[in-house]
Short mmCIF file of C-alpha atoms and ligand atoms in Angstrom, two decimals:
data_model
loop_
_atom_site.label_atom_id
_atom_site.label_comp_id
_atom_site.label_asym_id
_atom_site.label_seq_id
_atom_site.Cartn_x
_atom_site.Cartn_y
_atom_site.Cartn_z
CA UNK A 1 16.00 2.65 -9.94
CA UNK A 2 13.08 3.67 -8.08
CA UNK A 3 13.68 5.32 -4.36
CA UNK A 4 12.16 2.50 -3.13
CA UNK A 5 14.09 0.08 -4.33
CA UNK A 6 17.69 2.08 -3.51
CA UNK A 7 16.21 2.50 -0.10
CA UNK A 8 15.58 -1.11 0.63
CA UNK A 9 19.28 -1.51 2.41
CA UNK A 10 18.60 0.85 5.23
CA UNK A 11 15.15 -0.86 5.92
CA UNK A 12 16.59 -4.23 6.35
CA UNK A 13 16.94 -5.33 9.43
CA UNK A 14 20.29 -7.17 11.04
CA UNK A 15 18.89 -10.03 12.39
CA UNK A 16 17.84 -13.05 10.12
CA UNK A 17 15.21 -15.51 11.87
CA UNK A 18 17.30 -18.77 12.19
CA UNK A 19 14.42 -21.17 12.73
CA UNK A 20 11.24 -22.76 11.35
CA UNK A 21 9.05 -23.07 14.14
CA UNK A 22 7.36 -19.94 16.11
CA UNK A 23 4.52 -18.53 18.27
CA UNK A 24 4.05 -15.82 16.31
CA UNK A 25 4.50 -14.82 12.27
CA UNK A 26 3.71 -12.04 11.09
CA UNK A 27 3.22 -11.31 7.59
CA UNK A 28 3.94 -7.68 5.95
CA UNK A 29 6.03 -5.19 7.00
CA UNK A 30 4.30 -2.08 6.23
CA UNK A 31 3.09 -0.04 9.37
CA UNK A 32 0.53 -2.78 10.38
CA UNK A 33 3.08 -4.99 10.36
CA UNK A 34 5.79 -3.29 12.05
CA UNK A 35 3.47 -2.24 14.77
CA UNK A 36 2.51 -5.36 15.50
CA UNK A 37 6.09 -6.48 15.61
CA UNK A 38 6.96 -3.77 18.09
CA UNK A 39 3.96 -4.54 20.48
CA UNK A 40 4.33 -8.47 20.50
CA UNK A 41 8.13 -8.06 20.83
CA UNK A 42 7.54 -5.87 23.91
CA UNK A 43 5.00 -8.76 25.24
CA UNK A 44 8.13 -11.06 24.52
CA UNK A 45 6.63 -13.20 21.86
CA UNK A 46 8.52 -15.41 20.18
CA UNK A 47 7.85 -13.45 16.98
CA UNK A 48 9.14 -13.46 13.40
CA UNK A 49 8.21 -10.90 10.54
CA UNK A 50 8.63 -12.06 6.71
CA UNK A 51 8.10 -9.08 4.06
CA UNK A 52 8.58 -9.94 0.50
CA UNK A 53 9.97 -6.87 -0.84
CA UNK A 54 10.49 -3.46 1.70
CA UNK A 55 10.20 -3.00 5.18
CA UNK A 56 7.30 0.06 5.04
CA UNK A 57 4.82 -1.22 2.45
CA UNK A 58 3.00 1.80 0.43
CA UNK A 59 3.62 4.23 2.77
CA UNK A 60 7.06 4.27 2.35
CA UNK A 61 6.75 5.61 -1.30
CA UNK A 62 4.47 8.21 -0.07
CA UNK A 63 6.87 11.62 -0.48
CA UNK A 64 4.88 13.28 2.33
CA UNK A 65 2.81 12.33 5.29
CA UNK A 66 1.26 15.37 6.81
CA UNK A 67 -1.30 13.46 8.93
CA UNK A 68 0.45 11.65 11.13
CA UNK A 69 0.20 12.72 14.90
CA UNK A 70 3.96 13.61 16.34
CA UNK A 71 5.08 15.47 13.07
CA UNK A 72 4.09 18.86 13.11
CA UNK A 73 5.96 19.29 10.01
CA UNK A 74 5.02 16.20 8.27
CA UNK A 75 7.61 13.44 7.60
CA UNK A 76 8.61 11.60 4.37
CA UNK A 77 6.96 8.14 4.32
CA UNK A 78 10.60 6.52 3.70
CA UNK A 79 11.64 7.88 6.74
CA UNK A 80 8.53 7.09 8.93
CA UNK A 81 9.38 3.58 7.68
CA UNK A 82 13.22 3.77 8.51
CA UNK A 83 12.00 5.10 11.95
CA UNK A 84 9.84 2.21 12.69
CA UNK A 85 11.55 -0.47 11.44
CA UNK A 86 14.70 1.07 13.35
CA UNK A 87 12.29 0.83 16.89
CA UNK A 88 11.16 -2.65 16.01
CA UNK A 89 15.41 -3.80 15.34
CA UNK A 90 15.89 -2.34 18.73
CA UNK A 91 13.39 -4.78 20.59
CA UNK A 92 15.25 -7.55 18.22
CA UNK A 93 13.36 -7.84 15.68
CA UNK A 94 13.70 -11.25 14.03
CA UNK A 95 12.75 -11.43 9.89
CA UNK A 96 12.65 -13.03 6.73
CA UNK A 97 12.43 -11.82 2.92
CA UNK A 98 10.36 -14.03 0.82
CA UNK A 99 7.16 -14.24 -1.29
CA UNK A 100 4.90 -16.63 0.62
CA UNK A 101 3.16 -18.69 -1.53
CA UNK A 102 0.60 -20.49 0.32
CA UNK A 103 -0.73 -20.46 4.14
CA UNK A 104 -2.03 -23.83 5.78
CA UNK A 105 -4.12 -24.29 8.74
CA UNK A 106 -4.17 -27.40 10.96
CA UNK A 107 -5.67 -27.72 14.19
CA UNK A 108 -3.65 -24.69 16.15
CA UNK A 109 -0.91 -24.38 13.66
CA UNK A 110 -0.04 -22.32 10.57
CA UNK A 111 2.19 -23.36 8.00
CA UNK A 112 3.80 -20.66 5.85
CA UNK A 113 5.30 -21.59 2.48
CA UNK A 114 8.26 -19.69 1.15
CA UNK A 115 10.14 -20.76 -1.96
CA UNK A 116 12.13 -23.74 -0.71
CA UNK A 117 11.31 -23.49 3.04
CA UNK A 118 8.08 -24.07 5.54
CA UNK A 119 7.74 -21.85 8.73
CA UNK A 120 5.31 -22.79 11.05
CA UNK A 121 3.63 -20.92 13.72
CA UNK A 122 0.66 -21.13 16.45
CA UNK A 123 -0.90 -17.36 15.96
CA UNK A 124 -0.43 -15.31 12.30
CA UNK A 125 -1.21 -11.71 12.17
CA UNK A 126 -1.75 -11.33 8.25
CA UNK A 127 -0.88 -7.39 7.40
CA UNK A 128 -0.10 -7.66 3.60
CA UNK A 129 -1.71 -4.59 2.47
CA UNK A 130 -3.14 -3.50 -0.76
CA UNK A 131 -1.95 -2.47 -4.05
CA UNK A 132 -2.90 -0.25 -6.55
CA UNK A 133 -5.99 -0.94 -9.22
CA UNK A 134 -5.20 -1.33 -12.88
CA UNK A 135 -7.15 1.05 -15.60
CA UNK A 136 -6.76 -2.09 -17.42
CA UNK A 137 -7.10 0.21 -20.83
CA UNK A 138 -5.09 -0.52 -24.14
CA UNK A 139 -0.95 0.51 -23.51
CA UNK A 140 -1.42 0.46 -19.65
CA UNK A 141 0.68 -2.33 -19.37
CA UNK A 142 2.59 -2.17 -22.55
CA UNK A 143 3.90 0.85 -21.12
CA UNK A 144 4.45 0.33 -17.91
CA UNK A 145 8.06 1.98 -16.73
CA UNK A 146 8.01 3.69 -19.91
CA UNK A 147 5.98 6.16 -19.15
CA UNK A 148 2.66 4.54 -16.68
CA UNK A 149 3.79 4.87 -13.22
CA UNK A 150 1.57 3.88 -9.48
CA UNK A 151 4.32 5.51 -7.93
CA UNK A 152 5.22 9.57 -8.08
CA UNK A 153 7.77 9.54 -5.54
CA UNK A 154 9.02 6.56 -7.34
CA UNK A 155 9.26 7.86 -10.78
CA UNK A 156 8.47 11.59 -10.57
CA UNK A 157 11.97 13.07 -10.87
CA UNK A 158 12.34 11.50 -14.12
CA UNK A 159 9.22 13.88 -15.69
CA UNK A 160 11.53 17.16 -15.36
CA UNK A 161 9.59 19.29 -17.75
CA UNK A 162 7.38 16.98 -18.90
CA UNK A 163 3.41 17.11 -19.85
CA UNK A 164 1.73 14.35 -17.01
CA UNK A 165 -2.13 12.98 -16.74
CA UNK A 166 -2.95 11.73 -13.26
CA UNK A 167 -5.75 9.47 -13.05
CA UNK A 168 -8.15 9.35 -10.76
CA UNK A 169 -9.95 11.87 -7.81
CA UNK A 170 -9.05 10.43 -4.59
CA UNK A 171 -6.31 11.71 -2.08
CA UNK A 172 -4.15 9.95 -3.72
CA UNK A 173 -4.40 11.47 -6.92
CA UNK A 174 -4.70 14.71 -6.19
CA UNK A 175 -1.85 14.64 -3.17
CA UNK A 176 0.70 12.70 -5.93
CA UNK A 177 -0.05 15.21 -8.53
CA UNK A 178 0.70 17.90 -6.13
CA UNK A 179 3.83 16.58 -5.83
CA UNK A 180 4.73 15.91 -9.42
CA UNK A 181 4.26 19.74 -9.93
CA UNK A 182 7.95 19.79 -8.96
CA UNK A 183 9.04 18.10 -12.15
CA UNK A 184 6.28 18.62 -14.35
CA UNK A 185 5.51 21.26 -16.62
CA UNK A 186 1.91 20.86 -16.11
CA UNK A 187 -0.17 18.27 -14.52
CA UNK A 188 -3.42 16.96 -15.66
CA UNK A 189 -6.04 15.28 -13.54
CA UNK A 190 -8.37 13.45 -15.20
CA UNK A 191 -11.62 12.31 -13.32
CA UNK A 192 -14.60 10.62 -13.93
CA UNK A 193 -16.94 12.97 -12.32
CA UNK A 194 -16.87 16.65 -11.49
CA UNK A 195 -16.60 16.67 -7.78
CA UNK A 196 -12.85 15.62 -6.33
CA UNK A 197 -13.30 12.56 -3.78
CA UNK A 198 -9.93 14.27 -2.25
CA UNK A 199 -10.25 16.18 1.16
CA UNK A 200 -11.20 19.88 0.59
CA UNK A 201 -7.83 20.93 1.58
CA UNK A 202 -5.85 18.90 -0.78
CA UNK A 203 -8.38 19.56 -3.42
CA UNK A 204 -8.38 23.58 -3.07
CA UNK A 205 -4.67 23.19 -3.34
CA UNK A 206 -4.62 21.32 -6.53
CA UNK A 207 -7.77 23.78 -8.06
CA UNK A 208 -5.48 26.59 -7.17
CA UNK A 209 -1.97 25.33 -8.56
CA UNK A 210 -0.79 26.89 -11.42
CA UNK A 211 0.79 23.87 -12.90
CA UNK A 212 -2.47 21.68 -12.39
CA UNK A 213 -5.09 21.23 -14.40
CA UNK A 214 -8.81 18.83 -14.88
CA UNK A 215 -10.28 17.20 -16.90
CA UNK A 216 -13.17 16.77 -15.43
CA UNK A 217 -16.10 13.88 -16.72
CA UNK A 218 -13.50 12.05 -18.37
CA UNK A 219 -11.83 8.80 -18.26
CA UNK A 220 -8.06 7.62 -20.29
CA UNK A 221 -9.37 5.03 -23.01
CA UNK A 222 -5.93 4.34 -24.51
CA UNK A 223 -2.06 5.33 -23.73
CA UNK A 224 -0.64 5.56 -27.11
CA UNK A 225 3.32 6.14 -28.16
CA UNK A 226 6.31 4.13 -29.21
CA UNK A 227 9.14 3.64 -27.49
CA UNK A 228 7.54 5.32 -24.46
CA UNK A 229 4.12 7.18 -23.88
CA UNK A 230 3.67 10.19 -26.18
CA UNK A 231 -0.10 11.04 -25.81
CA UNK A 232 -3.58 9.53 -24.32
CA UNK A 233 -6.55 9.60 -25.67
CA UNK A 234 -9.55 10.95 -22.90
CA UNK A 235 -13.30 10.29 -23.68
CA UNK A 236 -15.82 12.98 -22.29
CA UNK A 237 -18.26 10.81 -20.21
CA UNK A 238 -21.19 13.51 -20.88
CA UNK A 239 -20.79 13.35 -24.56
CA UNK A 240 -18.71 10.48 -25.42
CA UNK A 241 -16.68 12.94 -27.41
CA UNK A 242 -12.51 11.35 -27.49
CA UNK A 243 -9.98 13.67 -27.90
CA UNK A 244 -6.11 12.83 -27.82
CA UNK A 245 -3.65 14.88 -25.06
CA UNK A 246 -0.13 15.00 -25.72
CA UNK A 247 1.94 13.53 -22.45
CA UNK A 248 4.80 11.66 -21.52
CA UNK A 249 3.95 10.26 -18.32
CA UNK A 250 0.82 8.60 -16.99
CA UNK A 251 0.39 8.51 -13.15
CA UNK A 252 -2.71 5.74 -12.22
CA UNK A 253 -4.28 6.45 -8.77
CA UNK A 254 -7.75 5.15 -8.83
CA UNK A 255 -7.40 2.82 -5.42
CA UNK A 256 -6.08 -0.24 -3.97
CA UNK A 257 -6.91 -3.87 -4.00
CA UNK A 258 -6.23 -5.85 -0.91
CA UNK A 259 -3.35 -8.63 -1.01
CA UNK A 260 -5.83 -11.14 0.64
CA UNK A 261 -5.81 -14.04 -1.97
CA UNK A 262 -3.25 -16.13 0.33
CA UNK A 263 -5.62 -16.19 3.05
CA UNK A 264 -8.96 -16.25 1.10
CA UNK A 265 -9.70 -19.90 2.38
CA UNK A 266 -9.67 -19.05 6.07
CA UNK A 267 -11.46 -15.86 6.32
CA UNK A 268 -14.71 -14.18 5.32
CA UNK A 269 -14.15 -11.44 2.64
CA UNK A 270 -16.48 -8.25 1.10
CA UNK A 271 -17.01 -7.79 -2.44
CA UNK A 272 -13.72 -6.37 -3.38
CA UNK A 273 -11.82 -9.49 -1.40
CA UNK A 274 -11.15 -7.25 1.42
CA UNK A 275 -10.84 -9.02 4.65
CA UNK A 276 -13.87 -9.19 7.24
CA UNK A 277 -12.54 -8.87 11.32
CA UNK A 278 -13.71 -7.97 14.76
CA UNK A 279 -12.42 -4.99 16.51
CA UNK A 280 -9.83 -7.30 18.13
CA UNK A 281 -8.66 -8.14 14.19
CA UNK A 282 -9.51 -11.42 14.61
CA UNK A 283 -10.75 -13.65 11.57
CA UNK A 284 -13.14 -16.84 11.25
CA UNK A 285 -10.10 -18.48 11.94
CA UNK A 286 -8.62 -18.89 15.15
CA UNK A 287 -5.30 -17.89 16.06
CA UNK A 288 -5.62 -15.40 12.49
CA UNK A 289 -5.68 -11.98 13.01
CA UNK A 290 -5.60 -9.12 10.19
CA UNK A 291 -4.22 -5.63 10.22
CA UNK A 292 -3.94 -2.85 8.25
CA UNK A 293 -5.16 -2.15 4.25
CA UNK A 294 -6.04 -5.34 3.30
CA UNK A 295 -9.24 -5.45 5.96
CA UNK A 296 -12.41 -4.14 5.49
CA UNK A 297 -12.70 -0.75 7.32
CA UNK A 298 -13.83 2.98 7.30
CA UNK A 299 -10.04 4.93 6.85
CA UNK A 300 -7.19 3.39 5.36
CA UNK A 301 -3.94 5.67 6.76
CA UNK A 302 -0.87 4.86 8.61
CA UNK A 303 -2.30 5.76 11.80
CA UNK A 304 -4.99 3.37 11.42
CA UNK A 305 -3.04 0.57 10.48
CA UNK A 306 -0.58 0.70 13.21
CA UNK A 307 -3.50 0.85 15.81
CA UNK A 308 -4.59 -2.43 13.77
CA UNK A 309 -1.24 -3.78 14.41
CA UNK A 310 -0.99 -3.05 17.75
CA UNK A 311 -4.34 -4.63 18.34
CA UNK A 312 -3.77 -7.97 16.85
CA UNK A 313 -0.39 -8.30 18.27
CA UNK A 314 -2.43 -8.01 21.90
CA UNK A 315 -4.91 -10.50 20.20
CA UNK A 316 -2.31 -12.68 19.12
CA UNK A 317 -0.79 -12.57 22.66
CA UNK A 318 -4.05 -13.31 24.75
CA UNK A 319 -4.82 -16.13 22.06
CA UNK A 320 -1.02 -17.60 22.47
CA UNK A 321 -1.62 -17.55 26.41
CA UNK A 322 -5.13 -19.51 26.46
CA UNK A 323 -3.40 -22.06 24.08
CA UNK A 324 -0.78 -22.48 26.57
CA UNK A 325 -3.21 -22.63 29.92
CA UNK A 326 -5.35 -25.43 27.61
CA UNK A 327 -2.01 -27.06 27.90
P1 NAP B 1 -10.02 5.82 -3.56
O1 NAP B 1 -10.08 7.37 -2.32
O2 NAP B 1 -10.77 4.91 -3.66
O3 NAP B 1 -10.30 7.06 -5.02
C1 NAP B 1 -10.46 6.62 -5.98
C2 NAP B 1 -10.29 7.36 -7.16
O4 NAP B 1 -10.54 7.08 -8.29
C3 NAP B 1 -11.80 7.84 -7.09
O5 NAP B 1 -11.67 9.55 -7.23
C4 NAP B 1 -12.67 7.42 -8.38
O6 NAP B 1 -13.65 7.97 -8.35
C5 NAP B 1 -11.64 6.54 -9.00
N1 NAP B 1 -11.80 5.83 -9.82
C6 NAP B 1 -11.79 4.40 -9.41
N2 NAP B 1 -11.96 3.53 -10.64
C7 NAP B 1 -11.43 4.41 -11.28
C8 NAP B 1 -11.74 3.94 -12.47
N3 NAP B 1 -11.90 2.69 -13.55
N4 NAP B 1 -11.64 4.74 -13.48
C9 NAP B 1 -10.95 6.06 -13.33
N5 NAP B 1 -11.17 6.79 -11.70
C10 NAP B 1 -11.64 5.40 -11.24
O7 NAP B 1 -8.64 5.70 -3.75
P2 NAP B 1 -7.07 6.56 -2.86
O8 NAP B 1 -6.92 7.87 -3.50
O9 NAP B 1 -5.95 5.93 -3.54
O10 NAP B 1 -7.48 6.34 -1.55
C11 NAP B 1 -7.20 5.55 -0.41
C12 NAP B 1 -7.79 5.80 0.87
O11 NAP B 1 -6.49 5.91 1.13
C13 NAP B 1 -8.63 6.33 1.22
O12 NAP B 1 -9.21 5.87 2.07
C14 NAP B 1 -8.07 7.82 1.46
O13 NAP B 1 -8.85 8.61 1.85
C15 NAP B 1 -6.70 6.98 1.94
N6 NAP B 1 -5.68 8.15 1.30
C16 NAP B 1 -5.41 9.62 2.22
C17 NAP B 1 -4.30 10.04 2.37
C18 NAP B 1 -4.27 11.51 3.62
O14 NAP B 1 -5.37 11.51 4.55
N7 NAP B 1 -3.47 12.48 3.29
C19 NAP B 1 -3.48 9.96 1.45
C20 NAP B 1 -4.07 9.23 0.12
C21 NAP B 1 -4.83 8.14 0.18
P3 NAP B 1 -15.27 8.39 -7.95
O15 NAP B 1 -14.41 9.40 -6.93
O16 NAP B 1 -15.82 8.99 -8.95
O17 NAP B 1 -15.43 6.83 -7.26
#
């Protein structure tokens, strides 16, 4: 069982939403959604938060967050998520668990469709986050959960004294590779170029780590095994030479894609599907605000997600006040 799933009871607020119509619904319980909830609750808005899985979002699966101000020794993603959800709960957060399957906009009103029920609201903050990109190579889907993972915090402990490959060269890949050295015998970082995208501080830590080694200018072609993963086939992109390397675990960190499908008809998106907003988090649809990793932005971090959430809540409040003054 993953740590994220095991943690769900701690992150589940006590107060279930009872009614169907709200002034504001926040979709997504990651840092952006929780910050929006805290600001909306403090402004006394009639608000409901809808989350499909675990409060805390992707951040709750991060082993250690070192760059969120206020925690000089860092904090685990799970602890930060618990603190944020406790703060929202203390303010009276009401929530609904469910997988939203459709969002419909009529004049001044949104319908949020979940299996078996429809909620309505005048303003909607969409903070559905992003999910890991897949490599789409043979073996990736087949061995998912049997050697292929997208969450080192969740699955790292299963790889005690094993050989692990981490794919990618960004902050996520390098930070999670460092985390995986706690368990693994060796961690190979497979990167398609010869320079890491990750920040220099973590890049240097990885380069100096005795358990980490690099496959530069290399891509993963295939994941091979019988019951579980046993090896990977790598291709050196300059020579096109392929090699088979023994590995029991493959952790993929090649970036994220936005969970933006649900509101596609209501917003403008960039070519990767990230949603365009203005600086008030407003979209092309009045009353629809977007916060966090699913929007177009320069830096996807917990600190920027909570800032988005705060701004979105403030903008939703102004929007709702405008509706009231129009009568
Ligand atoms: P990212 O920064 O987009 O990096 C993705 C990495 O995967 C890049 O090195 C990229 O190679 C590689 N890649 C992409 N597609 C690939 C493919 N098909 N095959 C092989 N390699 C591929 O993604 P991320 O690391 O998940 O980070 C996402 C955002 O969160 C970034 O803004 C990052 O800075 C931030 N973040 C920050 C922290 C922190 O500050 N502590 C921690 C985690 C994430 P190229 O370099 O060649 O493009």
